[in-house]
XYZ file of C-alpha atoms in Angstrom:
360
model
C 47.027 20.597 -17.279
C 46.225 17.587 -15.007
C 43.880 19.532 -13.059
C 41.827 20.706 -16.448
C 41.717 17.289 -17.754
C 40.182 16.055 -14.625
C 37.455 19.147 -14.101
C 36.562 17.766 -17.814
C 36.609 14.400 -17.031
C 34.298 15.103 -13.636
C 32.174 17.230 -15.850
C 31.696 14.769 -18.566
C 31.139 12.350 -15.757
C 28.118 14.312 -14.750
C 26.628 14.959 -17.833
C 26.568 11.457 -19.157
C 25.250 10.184 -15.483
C 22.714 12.916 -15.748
C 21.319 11.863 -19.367
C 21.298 8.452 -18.235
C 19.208 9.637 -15.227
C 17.175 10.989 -17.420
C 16.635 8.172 -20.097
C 15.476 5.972 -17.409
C 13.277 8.517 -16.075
C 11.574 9.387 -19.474
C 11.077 6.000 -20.947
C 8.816 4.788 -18.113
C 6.820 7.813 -18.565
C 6.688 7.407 -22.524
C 5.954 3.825 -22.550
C 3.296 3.987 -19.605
C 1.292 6.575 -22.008
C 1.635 3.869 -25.534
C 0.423 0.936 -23.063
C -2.438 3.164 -20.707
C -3.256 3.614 -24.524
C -3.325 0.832 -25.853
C -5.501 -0.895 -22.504
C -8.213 2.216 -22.824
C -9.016 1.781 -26.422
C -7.377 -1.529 -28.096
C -7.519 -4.483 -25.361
C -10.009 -7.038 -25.600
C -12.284 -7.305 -24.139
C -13.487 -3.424 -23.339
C -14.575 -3.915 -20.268
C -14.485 -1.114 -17.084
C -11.334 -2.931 -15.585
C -9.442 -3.019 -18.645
C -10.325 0.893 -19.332
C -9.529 1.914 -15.950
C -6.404 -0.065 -15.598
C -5.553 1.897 -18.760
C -6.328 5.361 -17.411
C -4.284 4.634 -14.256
C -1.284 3.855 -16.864
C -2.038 7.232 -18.270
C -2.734 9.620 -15.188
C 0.790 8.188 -13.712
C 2.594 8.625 -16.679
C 1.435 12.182 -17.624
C 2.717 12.632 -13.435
C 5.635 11.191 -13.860
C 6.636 12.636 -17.088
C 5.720 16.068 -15.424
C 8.138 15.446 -12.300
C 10.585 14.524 -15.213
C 10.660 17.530 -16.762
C 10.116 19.896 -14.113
C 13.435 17.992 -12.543
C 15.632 18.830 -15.363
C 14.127 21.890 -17.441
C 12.624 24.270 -14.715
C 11.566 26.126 -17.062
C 8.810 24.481 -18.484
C 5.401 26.168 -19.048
C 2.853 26.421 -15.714
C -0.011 24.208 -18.112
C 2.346 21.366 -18.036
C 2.919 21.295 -14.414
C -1.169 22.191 -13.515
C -1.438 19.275 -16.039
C 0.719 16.841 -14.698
C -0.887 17.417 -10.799
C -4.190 16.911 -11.998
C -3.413 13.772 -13.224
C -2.284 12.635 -9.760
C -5.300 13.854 -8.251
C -7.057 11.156 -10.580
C -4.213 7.941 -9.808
C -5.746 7.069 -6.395
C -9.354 7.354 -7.474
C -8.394 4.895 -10.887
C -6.620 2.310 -8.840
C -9.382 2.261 -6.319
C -11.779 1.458 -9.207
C -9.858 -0.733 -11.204
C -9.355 -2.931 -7.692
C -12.840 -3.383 -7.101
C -13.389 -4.047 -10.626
C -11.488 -6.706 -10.844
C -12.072 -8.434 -7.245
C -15.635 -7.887 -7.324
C -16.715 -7.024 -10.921
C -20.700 -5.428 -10.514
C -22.546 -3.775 -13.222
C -23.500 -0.855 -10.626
C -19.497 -0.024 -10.519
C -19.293 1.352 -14.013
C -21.831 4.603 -13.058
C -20.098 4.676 -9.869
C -16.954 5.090 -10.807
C -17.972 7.363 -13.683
C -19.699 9.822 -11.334
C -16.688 10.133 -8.839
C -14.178 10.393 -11.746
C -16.275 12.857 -13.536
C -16.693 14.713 -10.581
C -13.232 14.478 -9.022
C -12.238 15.725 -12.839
C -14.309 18.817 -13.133
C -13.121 20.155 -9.384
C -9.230 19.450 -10.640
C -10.345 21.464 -13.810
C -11.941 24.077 -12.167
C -8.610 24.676 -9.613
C -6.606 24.586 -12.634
C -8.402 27.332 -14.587
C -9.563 29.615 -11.611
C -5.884 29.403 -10.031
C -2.579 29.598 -11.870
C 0.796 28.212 -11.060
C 2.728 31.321 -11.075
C -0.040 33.409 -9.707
C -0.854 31.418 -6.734
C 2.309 29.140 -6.162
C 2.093 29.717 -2.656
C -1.929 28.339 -2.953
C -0.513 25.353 -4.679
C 1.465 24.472 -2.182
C -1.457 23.720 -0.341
C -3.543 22.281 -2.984
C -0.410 19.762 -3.994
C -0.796 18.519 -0.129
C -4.044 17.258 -0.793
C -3.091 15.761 -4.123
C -0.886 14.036 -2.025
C -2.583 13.083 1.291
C -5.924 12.462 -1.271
C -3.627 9.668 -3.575
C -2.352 8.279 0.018
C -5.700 7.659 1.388
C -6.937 5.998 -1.595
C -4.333 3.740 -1.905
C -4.768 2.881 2.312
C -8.587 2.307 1.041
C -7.465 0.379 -1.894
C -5.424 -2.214 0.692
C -8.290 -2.629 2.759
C -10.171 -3.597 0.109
C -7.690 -6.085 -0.592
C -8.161 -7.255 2.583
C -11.621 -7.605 2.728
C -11.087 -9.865 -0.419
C -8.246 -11.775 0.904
C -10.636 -14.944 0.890
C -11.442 -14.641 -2.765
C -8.827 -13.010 -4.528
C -5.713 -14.867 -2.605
C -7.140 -17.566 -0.221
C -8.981 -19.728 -2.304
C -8.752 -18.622 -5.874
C -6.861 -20.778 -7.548
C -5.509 -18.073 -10.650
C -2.203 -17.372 -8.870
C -0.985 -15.773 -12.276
C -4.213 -12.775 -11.493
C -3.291 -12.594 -7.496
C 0.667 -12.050 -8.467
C -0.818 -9.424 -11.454
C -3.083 -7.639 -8.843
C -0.228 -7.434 -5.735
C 1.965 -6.199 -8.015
C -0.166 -3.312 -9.123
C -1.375 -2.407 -5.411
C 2.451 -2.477 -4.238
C 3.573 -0.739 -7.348
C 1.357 2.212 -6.623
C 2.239 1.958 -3.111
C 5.631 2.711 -4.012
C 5.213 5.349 -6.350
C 2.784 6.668 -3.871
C 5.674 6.831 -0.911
C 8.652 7.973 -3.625
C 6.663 11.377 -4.529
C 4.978 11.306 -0.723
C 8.619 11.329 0.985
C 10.569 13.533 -2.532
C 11.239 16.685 -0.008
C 13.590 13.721 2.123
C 14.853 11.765 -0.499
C 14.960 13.494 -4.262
C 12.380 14.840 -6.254
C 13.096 12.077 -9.156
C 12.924 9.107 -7.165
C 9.292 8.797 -7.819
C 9.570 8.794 -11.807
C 12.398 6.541 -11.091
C 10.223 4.028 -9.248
C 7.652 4.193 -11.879
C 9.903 3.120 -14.547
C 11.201 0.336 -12.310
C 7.765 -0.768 -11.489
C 5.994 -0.269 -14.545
C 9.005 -2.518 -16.532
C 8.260 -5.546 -13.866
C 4.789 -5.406 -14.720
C 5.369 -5.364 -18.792
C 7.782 -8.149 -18.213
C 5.295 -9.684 -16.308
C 2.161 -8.971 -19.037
C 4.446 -10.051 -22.020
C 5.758 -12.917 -20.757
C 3.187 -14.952 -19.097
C 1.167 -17.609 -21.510
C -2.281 -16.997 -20.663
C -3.116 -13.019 -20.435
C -7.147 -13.609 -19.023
C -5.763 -15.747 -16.261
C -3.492 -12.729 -14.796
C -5.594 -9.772 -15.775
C -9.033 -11.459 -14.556
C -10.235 -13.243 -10.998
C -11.959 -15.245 -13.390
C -11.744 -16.299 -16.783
C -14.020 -18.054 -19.381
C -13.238 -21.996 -19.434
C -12.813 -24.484 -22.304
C -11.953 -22.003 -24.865
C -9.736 -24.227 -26.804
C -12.182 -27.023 -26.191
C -15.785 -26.033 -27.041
C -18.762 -28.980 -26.651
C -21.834 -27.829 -27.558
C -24.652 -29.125 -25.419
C -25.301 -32.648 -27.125
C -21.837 -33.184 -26.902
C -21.430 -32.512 -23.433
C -23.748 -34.779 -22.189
C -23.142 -37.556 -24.360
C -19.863 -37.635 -22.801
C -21.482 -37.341 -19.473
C -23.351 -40.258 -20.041
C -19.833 -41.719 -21.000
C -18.460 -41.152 -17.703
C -21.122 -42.254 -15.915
C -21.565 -45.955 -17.566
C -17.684 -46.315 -17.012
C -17.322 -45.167 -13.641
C -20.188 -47.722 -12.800
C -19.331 -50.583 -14.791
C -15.516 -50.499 -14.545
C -16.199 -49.208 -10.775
C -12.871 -46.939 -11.339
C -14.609 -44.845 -7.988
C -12.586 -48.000 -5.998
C -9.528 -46.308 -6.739
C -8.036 -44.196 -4.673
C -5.461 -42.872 -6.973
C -7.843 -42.448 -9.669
C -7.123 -39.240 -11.470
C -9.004 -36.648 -14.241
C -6.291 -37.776 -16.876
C -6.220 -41.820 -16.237
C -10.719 -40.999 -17.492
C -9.258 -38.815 -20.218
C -7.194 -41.298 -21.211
C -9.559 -44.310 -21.031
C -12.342 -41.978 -23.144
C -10.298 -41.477 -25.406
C -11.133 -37.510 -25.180
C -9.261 -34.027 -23.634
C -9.272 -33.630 -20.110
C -10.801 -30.463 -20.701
C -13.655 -31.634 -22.468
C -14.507 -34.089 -19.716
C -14.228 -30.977 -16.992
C -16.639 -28.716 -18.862
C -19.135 -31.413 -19.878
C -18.949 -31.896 -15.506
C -19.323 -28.542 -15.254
C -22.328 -28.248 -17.979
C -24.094 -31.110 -17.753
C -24.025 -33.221 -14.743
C -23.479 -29.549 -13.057
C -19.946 -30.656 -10.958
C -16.336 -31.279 -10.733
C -14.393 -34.478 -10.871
C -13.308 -34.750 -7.438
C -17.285 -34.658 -6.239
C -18.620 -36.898 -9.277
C -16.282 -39.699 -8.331
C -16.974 -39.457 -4.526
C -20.432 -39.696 -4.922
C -19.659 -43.019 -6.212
C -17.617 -43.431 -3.179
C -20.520 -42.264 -0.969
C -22.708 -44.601 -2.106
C -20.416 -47.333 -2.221
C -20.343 -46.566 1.327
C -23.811 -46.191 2.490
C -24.456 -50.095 0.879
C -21.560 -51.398 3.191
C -22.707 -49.651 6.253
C -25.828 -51.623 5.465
C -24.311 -54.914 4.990
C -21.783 -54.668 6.700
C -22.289 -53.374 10.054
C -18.964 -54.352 11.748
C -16.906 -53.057 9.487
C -15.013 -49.799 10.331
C -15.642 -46.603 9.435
C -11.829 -46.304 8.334
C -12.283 -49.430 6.650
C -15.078 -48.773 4.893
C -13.245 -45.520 3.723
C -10.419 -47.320 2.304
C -13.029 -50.024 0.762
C -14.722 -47.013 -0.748
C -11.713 -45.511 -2.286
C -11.096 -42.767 0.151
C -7.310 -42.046 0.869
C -8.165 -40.848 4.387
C -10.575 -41.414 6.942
C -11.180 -37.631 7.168
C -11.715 -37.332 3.324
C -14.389 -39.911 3.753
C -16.019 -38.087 6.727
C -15.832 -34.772 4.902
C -17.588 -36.005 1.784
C -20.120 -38.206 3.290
C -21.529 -35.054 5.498
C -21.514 -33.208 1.907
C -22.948 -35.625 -0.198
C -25.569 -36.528 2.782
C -26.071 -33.644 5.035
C -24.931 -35.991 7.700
C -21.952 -37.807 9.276
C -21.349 -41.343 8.942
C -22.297 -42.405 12.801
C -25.358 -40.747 12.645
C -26.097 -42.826 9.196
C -25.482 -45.794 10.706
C -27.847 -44.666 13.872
C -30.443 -44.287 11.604
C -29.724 -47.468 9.832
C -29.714 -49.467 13.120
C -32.901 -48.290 13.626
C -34.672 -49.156 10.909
């Protein structure tokens, strides 16, 4: 009697640890198709790195929920299988495209991309008609080796692209919320690329597995971050929430100009976008995009060429001084800060100013 009730209790076991194996297998798949969905034809805006970021939710999904399937009904009919491959022969193509989209966004990508996909498309097609699952498994074999070895090398492209953008897209871009979006993707894939690359070692549902997992961290990601553009774009539009129309703008230009020279605010070194804000009166956004659209700068450069020229005068009249003095005079925190913006804001350093100013 013992013995029964613990064959039951093992069996149970099983069957409750394989329909939780399969909820968390299934769900991924399910809600990867309602969001690839969603991205393709609802997101705005419709642009080519939304749509393809969309189809690469889709094409991994309909492979996933294949492997899902196959895993625990063998049974299944050979369309849904030849289906659910030819959807991986599209994943590395999409998240080659949607990369390049969205690190360097041309208008020449969108027939590009449509002529590989289109073409990459019509060859899956034409295996899947010409040769069928149960009449040429043994040719499958061979065809699901370049699915795989094809989705490999794409994503190996993919990273080098990556790296080739490092400067732009991680380096110096300042939208961490986009380079945390973007790694995430690339890695994501990566890993759903190695779970179905390595199945025959491991198990054949670790790659629907990993897709759940990853595809969850990047929802959680999506839903929870304030400001969608700034992690699905490199770069977004400015000043939404603070429109100036062009009078506007450089009225308040002209704003910042008279006070920076009359109150001579450039003299301090501390002086910061939101201690201006606050003296105009105005948002600190406003102030940056009427920089940006009429006096055609940013903060940190309008308020050192103040500094510069501040500068210049006192190498005139004041020829002993320093050049670290000066800088400090000026409103310069370092002596290298000054050097750096002096060469920017005239083409040369300040020694060779004062040469030329000794000469005269």
């Amino acid at each position: 009697m013992f013995k029964l009730i613990c064959t039951l209790y093992t069996e149970f076991n099983m069957g409750m640890n394989q329909q939780l194996l399969f909820f968390f297998s299934a769900i991924g798949a399910f809600n990867g198709l309602l969001v690839g969905l969603y991205f393709v034809f609802f997101i705005k805006p419709k642009n080519l790195s939304n749509k393809l970021l969309g189809a690469l939710f889709l094409a991994l999904s309909v492979r996933v929920g294949k492997s899902v399937f196959l895993y625990f009904y063998d049974t299944i009919a050979d369309v849904y299988i030849q289906f659910g491959l030819f959807a991986c022969w599209l994943i590395g193509p999409l998240l080659f495209y949607y990369v390049r989209s969205a690190v360097t966004p041309k208008s020449t990508l969108v027939k590009e991309a449509t002529l590989l996909i289109l073409l990459l498309s019509i060859i899956g097609i034409a295996i899947n008609v010409l040769f069928s699952w149960s009449a040429y498994h043994n040719l499958w074999n061979y065809f699901i080796k370049v699915i795989y070895l094809q989705w490999l090398g794409f994503v190996v492209i993919t990273g080098w692209i990556l790296h080739k953008y490092r400067n732009k897209w991680f380096i110096n871009s300042k939208n961490k919320p986009f380079r945390l979006w973007l790694a995430s993707i690339y890695f994501g894939n990566l890993i759903i690329c190695l779970a179905f690359n390595t199945g025959n070692y491991t198990s054949y549902i670790v790659g629907a597995l990993s897709f759940s997992f990853v595809f969850y961290a990047l929802i959680l990601l999506l839903t929870f971050h304030k400001r969608r553009d700034e992690l699905l774009f490199l770069k977004t539009k400015k000043y939404k929430s603070n429109q100036l129309n062009a009078k506007d703008a450089k009225e308040l230009g002209t704003q910042l100009e008279d006070i920076l020279k009359k109150e001579r605010l450039f003299l301090d070194a501390n002086l910061s976008l939101d201690q201006v804000a606050k003296l105009l009166n105005v948002h600190r956004g406003k102030i940056s995009q009427a920089l940006n659209e009429y006096l055609h700068t940013n903060f940190n450069d309008f308020v050192n060429a103040y500094r510069i020229q501040e500068a210049k005068a006192m190498v005139h009249n004041k020829r002993d001084y320093t050049f670290e003095a000066i800088a400090m005079d000026c409103g310069f925190n370092s002596k290298s800060t000054f050097y750096a913006a002096f060469k920017k804001h005239t083409g040369m350093t300040p020694s060779k100013f004062r040469d030329q100013v000794l000469k005269a």
